[in-house]
CSV table of C-alpha atoms in Angstrom, one decimal:
chain,number,residue,atom,x,y,z
A,1181,MET,CA,132.8,57.6,37.9
A,1182,SER,CA,133.5,55.6,34.7
A,1183,GLU,CA,135.8,52.6,34.0
A,1184,PRO,CA,137.1,52.8,30.5
A,1185,ALA,CA,138.3,49.2,30.4
A,1186,ARG,CA,134.7,47.9,31.4
A,1187,PRO,CA,132.7,46.2,28.5
A,1188,PRO,CA,129.6,48.1,27.8
A,1189,SER,CA,127.1,46.0,30.2
A,1190,GLY,CA,125.5,48.5,32.2
A,1191,ALA,CA,127.5,47.5,35.2
A,1192,THR,CA,128.4,49.9,38.0
A,1193,PRO,CA,132.1,50.6,37.8
A,1194,PRO,CA,134.5,50.5,40.9
A,1195,GLY,CA,134.7,53.9,42.3
A,1196,SER,CA,131.1,54.9,41.7
A,1197,ALA,CA,128.7,56.2,44.3
A,1198,SER,CA,126.7,53.0,44.3
A,1199,ARG,CA,129.8,50.6,44.3
A,1200,VAL,CA,128.4,47.1,45.2
A,1201,PRO,CA,125.3,45.7,43.5
A,1202,ALA,CA,123.4,43.0,45.1
A,1203,ALA,CA,124.8,40.3,42.9
A,1204,PHE,CA,128.4,40.4,41.4
A,1205,ASP,CA,129.2,42.8,38.4
A,1206,ARG,CA,129.2,40.4,35.6
A,1207,GLY,CA,130.8,43.3,33.5
A,1208,HIS,CA,133.8,43.5,35.6
A,1209,THR,CA,134.2,39.9,35.8
A,1210,ASP,CA,133.7,39.2,32.2
A,1211,ASP,CA,136.4,41.9,31.7
A,1212,LEU,CA,138.8,40.1,34.1
A,1213,MET,CA,138.3,36.8,32.2
A,1214,SER,CA,139.3,38.9,28.8
A,1215,PHE,CA,142.2,40.2,30.6
A,1216,LEU,CA,143.5,36.8,31.7
A,1217,THR,CA,143.1,35.2,28.2
A,1218,ALA,CA,144.9,38.4,26.7
A,1219,SER,CA,147.7,38.2,29.3
A,1220,PRO,CA,149.6,34.7,29.0
A,1221,SER,CA,152.8,36.3,30.2
A,1222,PRO,CA,153.9,39.2,32.5
A,1223,TYR,CA,154.8,41.2,29.2
A,1224,HIS,CA,151.4,41.0,27.9
A,1225,ALA,CA,149.9,41.8,31.3
A,1226,VAL,CA,151.7,45.1,31.7
A,1227,ALA,CA,150.9,45.9,28.1
A,1228,ASN,CA,147.2,45.2,28.6
A,1229,ALA,CA,147.1,47.2,32.0
A,1230,ALA,CA,149.1,50.1,30.0
A,1231,GLU,CA,146.3,50.1,27.1
A,1232,ARG,CA,143.4,50.4,29.8
A,1233,LEU,CA,145.1,53.2,31.7
A,1234,GLU,CA,145.8,55.0,28.2
A,1235,LYS,CA,142.0,54.9,27.6
A,1236,ALA,CA,141.6,56.9,30.9
A,1237,GLY,CA,144.0,59.4,30.1
A,1238,PHE,CA,147.2,58.1,31.1
A,1239,ARG,CA,150.6,58.5,29.2
A,1240,GLN,CA,153.8,56.5,29.3
A,1241,VAL,CA,157.0,58.2,30.4
A,1242,ALA,CA,160.4,56.9,29.8
A,1243,GLU,CA,162.8,56.4,32.5
A,1244,THR,CA,165.6,57.8,30.4
A,1245,ASP,CA,163.9,61.1,29.9
A,1246,ALA,CA,163.7,64.2,32.2
A,1247,TRP,CA,160.4,64.1,34.0
A,1248,ASP,CA,158.1,67.2,34.5
A,1249,GLY,CA,155.9,68.1,37.4
A,1250,THR,CA,152.6,68.2,35.4
A,1251,SER,CA,149.5,66.7,36.8
A,1252,GLY,CA,147.6,63.7,35.4
A,1253,GLY,CA,148.2,60.0,34.8
A,1254,LYS,CA,151.7,58.7,34.1
A,1255,TYR,CA,153.0,55.2,33.9
A,1256,VAL,CA,156.5,53.5,33.4
A,1257,LEU,CA,156.8,50.1,31.8
A,1258,ARG,CA,159.8,47.9,32.4
A,1259,GLY,CA,160.0,44.3,31.3
A,1260,GLY,CA,157.1,42.7,33.2
A,1261,ALA,CA,156.4,45.4,35.5
A,1262,ILE,CA,154.4,48.6,35.4
A,1263,VAL,CA,154.1,51.6,37.7
A,1264,ALA,CA,151.4,53.9,37.2
A,1265,TRP,CA,150.5,57.1,39.3
A,1266,TYR,CA,147.9,59.9,39.1
A,1267,VAL,CA,149.0,63.5,40.2
A,1268,PRO,CA,146.1,65.6,41.1
A,1269,GLU,CA,146.3,69.3,40.1
A,1270,ASP,CA,146.8,70.6,43.4
A,1271,ALA,CA,149.3,67.9,44.9
A,1272,ALA,CA,152.3,69.3,46.8
A,1273,PRO,CA,155.7,67.8,46.7
A,1274,HIS,CA,155.1,66.1,50.0
A,1275,THR,CA,151.7,64.7,49.0
A,1276,PRO,CA,151.7,61.0,50.3
A,1277,PHE,CA,151.1,58.1,48.1
A,1278,ARG,CA,148.3,55.5,48.2
A,1279,ILE,CA,149.7,52.5,46.4
A,1280,VAL,CA,148.2,49.1,45.4
A,1281,GLY,CA,151.0,46.5,44.9
A,1282,ALA,CA,150.7,43.2,42.9
A,1283,HIS,CA,152.5,41.0,40.8
A,1284,THR,CA,152.3,39.9,37.3
A,1285,ASP,CA,154.1,36.6,37.0
A,1286,SER,CA,152.8,32.9,37.7
A,1287,PRO,CA,154.3,29.6,38.2
A,1288,ASN,CA,154.6,27.8,34.9
A,1289,LEU,CA,157.2,25.9,32.6
A,1290,ARG,CA,159.7,28.4,30.8
A,1291,VAL,CA,161.5,27.8,27.7
A,1292,LYS,CA,165.3,27.0,28.1
A,1293,PRO,CA,168.0,28.8,26.0
A,1294,LEU,CA,168.5,25.8,23.8
A,1295,PRO,CA,164.8,24.6,23.4
A,1296,ASP,CA,165.1,22.1,20.7
A,1297,THR,CA,165.2,18.4,22.0
A,1298,GLY,CA,163.6,15.1,21.5
A,1299,ALA,CA,163.9,11.3,21.4
A,1300,HIS,CA,162.5,8.2,20.0
A,1301,GLY,CA,160.8,10.0,17.2
A,1302,TRP,CA,159.2,12.8,19.4
A,1303,ARG,CA,160.2,16.5,18.9
A,1304,GLN,CA,160.0,18.3,22.3
A,1305,VAL,CA,160.8,21.6,23.9
A,1306,ALA,CA,163.2,21.9,26.7
A,1307,VAL,CA,161.6,23.8,29.6
A,1308,GLU,CA,162.6,24.8,33.2
A,1309,ILE,CA,160.4,25.1,36.2
A,1310,TYR,CA,159.5,28.6,37.1
A,1311,GLY,CA,158.2,29.3,40.7
A,1312,GLY,CA,156.4,26.6,42.5
A,1313,PRO,CA,153.7,25.3,40.2
A,1314,LEU,CA,151.3,22.3,41.1
A,1315,LEU,CA,153.3,20.1,38.4
A,1316,ASN,CA,150.4,17.6,38.1
A,1317,SER,CA,148.2,20.3,36.7
A,1318,TRP,CA,150.4,20.8,33.7
A,1319,LEU,CA,150.1,17.3,32.7
A,1320,ASP,CA,147.7,16.3,29.7
A,1321,ARG,CA,146.8,19.9,29.1
A,1322,ASP,CA,146.9,21.8,25.7
A,1323,LEU,CA,149.5,24.5,26.0
A,1324,GLY,CA,150.5,27.4,23.9
A,1325,ILE,CA,153.7,29.6,24.0
A,1326,ALA,CA,153.9,33.4,25.0
A,1327,GLY,CA,156.3,35.9,25.8
A,1328,ARG,CA,158.7,38.3,24.2
A,1329,LEU,CA,161.3,38.0,21.5
A,1330,THR,CA,164.4,40.4,21.5
A,1331,LEU,CA,165.4,41.7,18.2
A,1332,ARG,CA,169.0,42.6,16.9
A,1333,ASP,CA,168.3,46.3,17.4
A,1334,GLY,CA,167.2,45.8,21.2
A,1335,SER,CA,163.5,46.1,20.6
A,1336,THR,CA,161.1,43.5,21.7
A,1337,ARG,CA,158.1,41.9,20.1
A,1338,LEU,CA,155.4,40.1,22.0
A,1339,ILE,CA,154.4,36.7,20.9
A,1340,ASP,CA,151.6,34.7,21.9
A,1341,VAL,CA,150.8,31.1,20.0
A,1342,GLY,CA,147.4,30.7,21.6
A,1343,ARG,CA,146.4,27.5,20.1
A,1344,PRO,CA,147.2,23.9,21.3
A,1345,LEU,CA,150.9,23.5,20.5
A,1346,LEU,CA,152.6,21.6,23.3
A,1347,ARG,CA,151.5,18.8,25.7
A,1348,VAL,CA,153.2,17.1,28.7
A,1349,PRO,CA,151.9,13.6,28.3
A,1350,GLN,CA,151.2,11.6,31.5
A,1351,LEU,CA,152.5,8.0,31.7
A,1352,ALA,CA,149.6,5.6,31.2
A,1353,ILE,CA,148.4,3.8,34.4
A,1354,HIS,CA,149.2,0.4,32.7
A,1355,LEU,CA,152.9,1.4,32.9
A,1356,ASP,CA,152.9,3.0,36.4
A,1357,ARG,CA,150.6,0.7,38.6
A,1358,ALA,CA,152.1,2.3,41.9
A,1359,VAL,CA,150.6,5.8,41.0
A,1360,SER,CA,147.2,4.7,42.4
A,1361,SER,CA,148.8,3.6,45.8
A,1362,GLU,CA,152.0,5.5,46.2
A,1363,GLY,CA,150.8,8.8,44.4
A,1364,LEU,CA,152.2,10.4,41.4
A,1365,LYS,CA,156.0,11.3,41.4
A,1366,LEU,CA,157.4,13.5,38.9
A,1367,ASP,CA,160.9,14.2,38.2
A,1368,LYS,CA,161.4,17.8,37.1
A,1369,GLN,CA,164.0,17.3,34.6
A,1370,ARG,CA,162.8,14.1,32.8
A,1371,HIS,CA,159.0,13.9,33.1
A,1372,LEU,CA,157.8,17.5,32.2
A,1373,GLN,CA,159.5,18.1,28.7
A,1374,PRO,CA,156.5,18.7,26.2
A,1375,VAL,CA,156.2,17.3,23.0
A,1376,TRP,CA,155.2,19.4,20.0
A,1377,GLY,CA,155.9,17.2,17.0
A,1378,LEU,CA,157.2,14.0,15.4
A,1379,GLY,CA,160.4,13.3,13.7
A,1380,ASN,CA,164.2,12.1,14.5
A,1381,ASP,CA,165.8,15.3,12.9
A,1382,VAL,CA,165.8,17.7,15.7
A,1383,ARG,CA,167.5,20.8,14.7
A,1384,ASP,CA,168.6,23.7,16.7
A,1385,GLY,CA,166.8,26.9,16.2
A,1386,ASP,CA,163.5,25.3,14.9
A,1387,LEU,CA,161.3,26.5,17.8
A,1388,ILE,CA,162.5,30.0,17.5
A,1389,ALA,CA,162.2,30.0,13.7
A,1390,PHE,CA,158.6,29.0,14.1
A,1391,LEU,CA,157.9,31.7,16.7
A,1392,ALA,CA,159.5,34.4,14.7
A,1393,GLU,CA,157.5,33.3,11.6
A,1394,SER,CA,154.3,33.4,13.8
A,1395,ALA,CA,155.3,37.1,14.7
A,1396,GLY,CA,155.9,38.0,11.0
A,1397,LEU,CA,159.8,38.1,11.6
A,1398,ALA,CA,162.8,36.5,10.0
A,1399,ALA,CA,164.5,34.0,12.3
A,1400,ASP,CA,167.8,35.8,12.1
A,1401,GLN,CA,166.1,39.0,13.4
A,1402,VAL,CA,165.7,37.3,16.8
A,1403,THR,CA,168.6,37.3,19.2
A,1404,GLY,CA,167.0,36.6,22.6
A,1405,TRP,CA,163.7,35.4,24.1
A,1406,ASP,CA,161.7,35.1,27.2
A,1407,LEU,CA,159.1,32.6,26.7
A,1408,MET,CA,156.8,30.5,28.8
A,1409,THR,CA,154.0,27.8,28.4
A,1410,HIS,CA,150.3,28.6,29.2
A,1411,SER,CA,147.0,26.8,29.2
A,1412,VAL,CA,144.9,27.6,26.1
A,1413,GLU,CA,141.7,26.6,27.8
A,1414,PRO,CA,139.8,30.0,28.3
A,1415,PRO,CA,138.4,31.1,31.7
A,1416,ALA,CA,134.7,30.1,32.3
A,1417,TYR,CA,132.0,30.5,34.8
A,1418,LEU,CA,131.5,27.5,36.8
A,1419,GLY,CA,128.6,25.9,38.9
A,1420,ARG,CA,125.0,25.5,38.7
A,1421,ASP,CA,124.4,29.3,39.2
A,1422,GLU,CA,127.8,30.4,37.8
A,1423,GLU,CA,128.8,31.7,41.4
A,1424,LEU,CA,132.7,30.6,40.5
A,1425,VAL,CA,135.3,31.4,37.9
A,1426,ALA,CA,138.0,28.9,36.8
A,1427,GLY,CA,140.8,30.3,35.0
A,1428,PRO,CA,144.5,30.5,34.7
A,1429,ARG,CA,147.0,33.0,36.3
A,1430,MET,CA,144.5,34.5,38.8
A,1431,ASP,CA,147.6,34.5,41.1
A,1432,ASN,CA,148.0,37.3,40.8
A,1433,LEU,CA,146.5,38.9,37.6
A,1434,LEU,CA,143.3,39.3,39.4
A,1435,SER,CA,144.8,41.7,41.5
A,1436,VAL,CA,146.6,43.7,38.7
A,1437,HIS,CA,143.2,43.8,36.8
A,1438,ALA,CA,141.3,45.1,39.9
A,1439,GLY,CA,144.1,47.6,40.6
A,1440,THR,CA,144.2,48.8,37.2
A,1441,ALA,CA,140.2,49.3,37.1
A,1442,ALA,CA,140.4,51.0,40.4
A,1443,LEU,CA,143.1,53.4,39.5
A,1444,ALA,CA,141.3,54.3,36.2
A,1445,ALA,CA,138.1,54.9,38.0
A,1446,VAL,CA,139.8,57.3,40.7
A,1447,ALA,CA,141.8,59.1,38.2
A,1448,THR,CA,138.6,59.8,35.9
A,1449,GLY,CA,136.2,60.3,38.8
A,1450,GLY,CA,136.5,64.1,39.3
A,1451,THR,CA,136.9,63.7,43.0
A,1452,ALA,CA,139.5,66.0,44.9
A,1453,LEU,CA,142.2,63.5,46.1
A,1454,PRO,CA,144.3,64.0,49.2
A,1455,CYS,CA,146.9,61.7,48.1
A,1456,ILE,CA,148.7,60.3,44.8
A,1457,PRO,CA,147.1,57.0,43.8
A,1458,VAL,CA,149.5,54.4,42.4
A,1459,LEU,CA,149.4,50.9,41.0
A,1460,ALA,CA,152.7,49.0,41.2
A,1461,ALA,CA,152.6,45.5,39.4
A,1462,PHE,CA,156.0,43.8,39.7
A,1463,ASP,CA,157.5,40.7,38.0
A,1464,HIS,CA,159.4,37.7,39.7
A,1465,GLU,CA,157.4,37.7,43.0
A,1466,GLU,CA,157.2,33.8,42.5
A,1467,ASN,CA,160.7,33.4,42.8
A,1468,GLY,CA,161.8,36.0,45.3
A,1469,SER,CA,161.3,39.3,43.8
A,1470,GLN,CA,165.0,40.0,43.5
A,1471,SER,CA,165.4,41.5,39.9
A,1472,ASP,CA,165.3,45.2,38.5
A,1473,THR,CA,161.4,44.5,37.9
A,1474,GLY,CA,160.7,42.9,41.3
A,1475,ALA,CA,159.3,44.2,44.2
A,1476,ASP,CA,162.8,43.9,45.9
A,1477,GLY,CA,164.4,46.1,43.1
A,1478,PRO,CA,164.6,49.9,43.0
A,1479,LEU,CA,161.8,50.5,40.6
A,1480,LEU,CA,159.1,51.7,42.7
A,1481,GLY,CA,161.3,53.8,45.0
A,1482,SER,CA,162.8,55.4,41.9
A,1483,VAL,CA,159.3,56.4,40.5
A,1484,LEU,CA,158.1,57.8,43.7
A,1485,GLU,CA,161.1,59.9,44.4
A,1486,ARG,CA,161.4,61.2,40.8
A,1487,SER,CA,157.5,62.2,41.1
A,1488,VAL,CA,158.4,64.1,44.3
A,1489,PHE,CA,161.5,65.7,42.7
A,1490,ALA,CA,159.7,66.7,39.5
A,1491,ARG,CA,157.3,68.5,41.3
A,1492,GLY,CA,160.0,70.8,42.9
A,1493,GLY,CA,160.4,68.6,46.1
A,1494,THR,CA,163.5,68.2,48.4
A,1495,TYR,CA,164.7,65.2,50.3
A,1496,GLU,CA,162.7,66.4,53.3
A,1497,ASP,CA,159.5,66.5,51.0
A,1498,ARG,CA,160.3,63.0,49.8
A,1499,ALA,CA,160.8,61.7,53.6
A,1500,ARG,CA,157.3,63.5,54.4
A,1501,ALA,CA,155.7,62.0,51.6
A,1502,PHE,CA,156.9,58.3,52.4
A,1503,ALA,CA,156.1,58.7,55.8
A,1504,GLY,CA,152.5,59.4,55.0
A,1505,THR,CA,152.3,56.7,52.4
A,1506,VAL,CA,150.2,53.5,52.7
A,1507,CYS,CA,150.7,50.3,50.4
A,1508,LEU,CA,147.9,47.6,50.0
A,1509,SER,CA,149.9,44.5,48.8
A,1510,SER,CA,147.1,42.6,47.0
A,1511,ASP,CA,147.7,38.9,46.2
A,1512,THR,CA,145.5,35.8,46.3
A,1513,GLY,CA,145.1,33.8,49.5
A,1514,HIS,CA,143.8,30.4,50.4
A,1515,ALA,CA,139.9,29.9,50.7
A,1516,VAL,CA,139.0,27.2,53.2
A,1517,HIS,CA,139.0,23.8,51.1
A,1518,PRO,CA,136.1,21.6,51.7
A,1519,ASN,CA,138.3,18.5,51.2
A,1520,TYR,CA,141.3,19.6,53.4
A,1521,ALA,CA,139.6,21.9,56.1
A,1522,GLU,CA,142.0,20.6,58.7
A,1523,ARG,CA,145.0,22.3,56.8
A,1524,HIS,CA,143.4,25.8,57.7
A,1525,ASP,CA,143.2,27.5,60.9
A,1526,PRO,CA,140.2,26.4,62.8
A,1527,THR,CA,138.9,29.7,63.6
A,1528,HIS,CA,139.7,31.4,60.3
A,1529,HIS,CA,137.9,29.9,57.3
A,1530,PRO,CA,137.9,32.5,54.4
A,1531,ARG,CA,135.1,31.7,51.9
A,1532,VAL,CA,134.9,32.7,48.2
A,1533,ASN,CA,132.5,35.5,47.4
A,1534,GLY,CA,133.0,36.6,51.1
A,1535,GLY,CA,134.7,39.6,50.1
A,1536,PRO,CA,138.6,40.3,50.0
A,1537,ILE,CA,140.8,38.8,52.9
A,1538,LEU,CA,143.0,40.6,55.2
A,1539,LYS,CA,146.5,38.6,55.6
A,1540,VAL,CA,148.1,38.3,59.1
A,1541,ASN,CA,151.1,36.7,60.3
A,1542,VAL,CA,152.8,37.8,63.3
A,1543,ASN,CA,156.3,36.4,62.1
A,1544,ASN,CA,155.9,39.1,59.3
A,1545,ARG,CA,155.6,36.9,56.4
A,1546,TYR,CA,152.7,39.4,55.9
A,1547,ALA,CA,153.1,43.0,56.7
A,1548,THR,CA,149.8,43.5,58.2
A,1549,ASP,CA,149.6,45.1,61.8
A,1550,GLY,CA,146.8,46.6,63.8
A,1551,THR,CA,147.1,50.1,62.1
A,1552,GLY,CA,147.2,48.5,58.8
A,1553,ARG,CA,144.0,46.6,59.5
A,1554,ALA,CA,142.2,49.9,60.4
A,1555,VAL,CA,143.2,51.4,57.1
A,1556,PHE,CA,141.9,48.4,55.2
A,1557,ALA,CA,138.6,48.2,57.2
A,1558,ALA,CA,138.0,52.0,56.7
A,1559,ALA,CA,138.2,51.4,52.8
A,1560,CYS,CA,136.0,48.4,52.9
A,1561,GLU,CA,133.5,50.2,55.0
A,1562,LYS,CA,133.5,53.3,52.6
A,1563,ALA,CA,133.0,50.9,49.8
A,1564,GLY,CA,130.4,48.9,51.4
A,1565,VAL,CA,132.4,45.7,50.9
A,1566,PRO,CA,132.7,43.0,53.5
A,1567,PHE,CA,136.1,41.4,54.2
A,1568,GLN,CA,137.6,38.3,56.1
A,1569,SER,CA,140.6,37.7,58.0
A,1570,PHE,CA,143.2,35.0,57.1
A,1571,VAL,CA,146.0,33.3,59.2
A,1572,SER,CA,147.7,30.1,58.7
A,1573,ASN,CA,147.2,27.0,60.7
A,1574,ASN,CA,150.1,27.1,63.4
A,1575,SER,CA,151.2,23.8,62.1
A,1576,MET,CA,151.5,24.8,58.4
A,1577,PRO,CA,154.1,27.0,57.0
A,1578,CYS,CA,152.9,30.4,55.7
A,1579,GLY,CA,153.6,31.7,52.4
A,1580,THR,CA,154.6,35.4,51.6
A,1581,THR,CA,154.2,38.2,49.3
A,1582,ILE,CA,155.6,41.5,48.2
A,1583,GLY,CA,154.1,43.0,51.3
A,1584,PRO,CA,157.1,42.7,53.6
A,1585,ILE,CA,159.6,43.4,51.0
A,1586,THR,CA,157.9,46.6,50.1
A,1587,ALA,CA,157.6,47.7,53.7
A,1588,ALA,CA,161.3,47.0,54.5
A,1589,ARG,CA,162.8,48.3,51.3
A,1590,HIS,CA,160.9,51.6,51.1
A,1591,GLY,CA,159.8,52.3,54.9
A,1592,ILE,CA,156.3,52.6,54.1
A,1593,ARG,CA,153.2,51.1,56.0
A,1594,THR,CA,152.0,48.0,54.1
A,1595,VAL,CA,148.9,45.9,54.4
A,1596,ASP,CA,148.7,42.5,52.8
A,1597,ILE,CA,145.4,41.7,51.4
A,1598,GLY,CA,143.7,39.6,48.5
A,1599,VAL,CA,141.1,37.6,47.2
A,1600,ALA,CA,140.6,33.9,48.5
A,1601,ILE,CA,141.0,31.1,45.9
A,1602,LEU,CA,141.3,27.3,45.5
A,1603,SER,CA,144.1,25.5,43.5
A,1604,MET,CA,146.7,28.2,43.9
A,1605,HIS,CA,149.6,27.7,41.7
A,1606,SER,CA,147.5,25.3,39.4
A,1607,ALA,CA,147.5,25.8,35.7
A,1608,ARG,CA,143.9,26.7,36.3
A,1609,GLU,CA,142.7,28.2,39.4
A,1610,LEU,CA,139.3,28.7,41.2
A,1611,SER,CA,137.8,32.1,42.5
A,1612,GLY,CA,134.4,33.4,43.3
A,1613,ALA,CA,132.8,35.3,40.7
A,1614,ASP,CA,131.7,38.1,43.2
A,1615,ASP,CA,135.1,38.7,44.6
A,1616,PRO,CA,137.0,40.4,41.9
A,1617,TYR,CA,134.6,43.2,41.8
A,1618,LEU,CA,134.5,43.5,45.5
A,1619,LEU,CA,138.1,43.7,45.5
A,1620,ALA,CA,138.2,46.5,42.9
A,1621,ASN,CA,135.7,48.5,44.8
A,1622,ALA,CA,137.8,48.2,48.0
A,1623,LEU,CA,140.8,49.1,46.2
A,1624,ALA,CA,139.0,52.4,44.5
A,1625,ALA,CA,137.9,53.3,48.0
A,1626,PHE,CA,141.5,53.1,49.4
A,1627,LEU,CA,143.1,54.8,46.3
A,1628,GLU,CA,140.7,58.0,47.1
A,1629,GLY,CA,142.3,58.4,50.4
C-alpha cells in the first residue's frame, strides 16, 4: 500500500505487507515532524490532515448539503475538528465502523479578546491559559502566533506568524533569590503576559492589524479571531543515535498524524474491508471536550448516522452498525521517567520505542476493558507491533481522554491507547523516534478490520 503523505524516502508505509522494519521508519517520523511544524493550531492541523487525505482520493462534504451513498473517501471539517471515513464499494447500511479517535488541541497561551496591553515602556499581548500547560516551559522561549481570523463575510483565514514574535521573560534570579530554595511560583494573570515590542503608546487593534497585514488583509476586514502562541523552535531528533524526537504538540498531533497516515493507507490499499474505517480528530480535549467540535459534542454521531442513512439505512441499520463498531482512542501517555520512577506504578513502566501503550483504569478514566484489550492485541499482532500496558500509580490521580466520553455518548466499544512520552503538556515534548511509525502500523491493522 502507498501512503500519499509520506516523503520520498523509500520507507515502508503503514498498511503494507512488510509493515515494521528493523529500525524506525525515518520517512514517517520526518513527515510527523513536518506535520507538527505546519500545524501550530487545531485549525492548521485539520487542514493539513485534509490535504493528506485529498491526495489519497478523499473529498470534502459539507454538513449543509444532502449526502449521497456513494463509496469512497469523504471528510467533514468543522473548526478544529475533522471526521473522515472510507466507504467500501460493497458496504451495507449496517456495516460497522472502525474508528481512530484523537484530538487536535494542545495546552498553550491563547490571545484574549482585547489583546493589546503593556506597561513601563513594554508592549505586551494579553493571553489566557488554555488547558493545563507546564507554565515554566513557556518562559524565555521564542513564540509565534497562529490560529484563524474571521472576516466580515463569515469566512475564515488561517494565520501563522512562525517567527520569533513574543516572549515571556522570566524574572532574573537576582530579583527572586527564593526561586532556588522554594521553587518557581507563577501567577497566571501577572507573570505570563508576553512582550512583543517597546513603547508607551499601546493602541487597541495593533495586534490584529499586524496579523491582518501578515495575512494580506485590511484590518477592518477582520471581525473575529481565535489565536494562540506556539514555540517556533522546530522539532528535532535528539540523542547520540537520534533515538528520540523533541517537538511541540505531540500531545496529541502525533496520534492525528498516525491516524491520517493509517486511514490513507487503508483506503488506497485495494484490500476488501469488512468495516468502514474512520478518523475522528476533535478539538477541546484539553478543557473537557464540551463543544460542537469536541468529543462530547454531536459531530461524530451525526456523521456516522448520516453515512448509514445516506446508504439507504434505517434506524435498525444504525443500531446494528453501532453495536459492531469499535473505537481506538489514541492519545499520548506517560513513559517511565528516569528521575521520578516512584511516581509510576512499580510493575508498569512503559518505555519509549517499546511500541504503543494500552491504557487501563478500572475507575473508567480510560475506557479499556478486557474485550477491548483483545481487539488491540489482535491489531498489534497482525501488524507485528509490540505493545505495552499503562496504569497509574494508586497514589497518583489518573488523567483521562476522549475514550470514556466516546463510549458513553455513542454506546460503542472504546479502547484507550497511545504513545508513551516525557514532558507531557510542555511547550516541547519528548517521544521515541520508533513509536510514531509503530502506532501508525497498529492503527492501519485495526482499521482494516
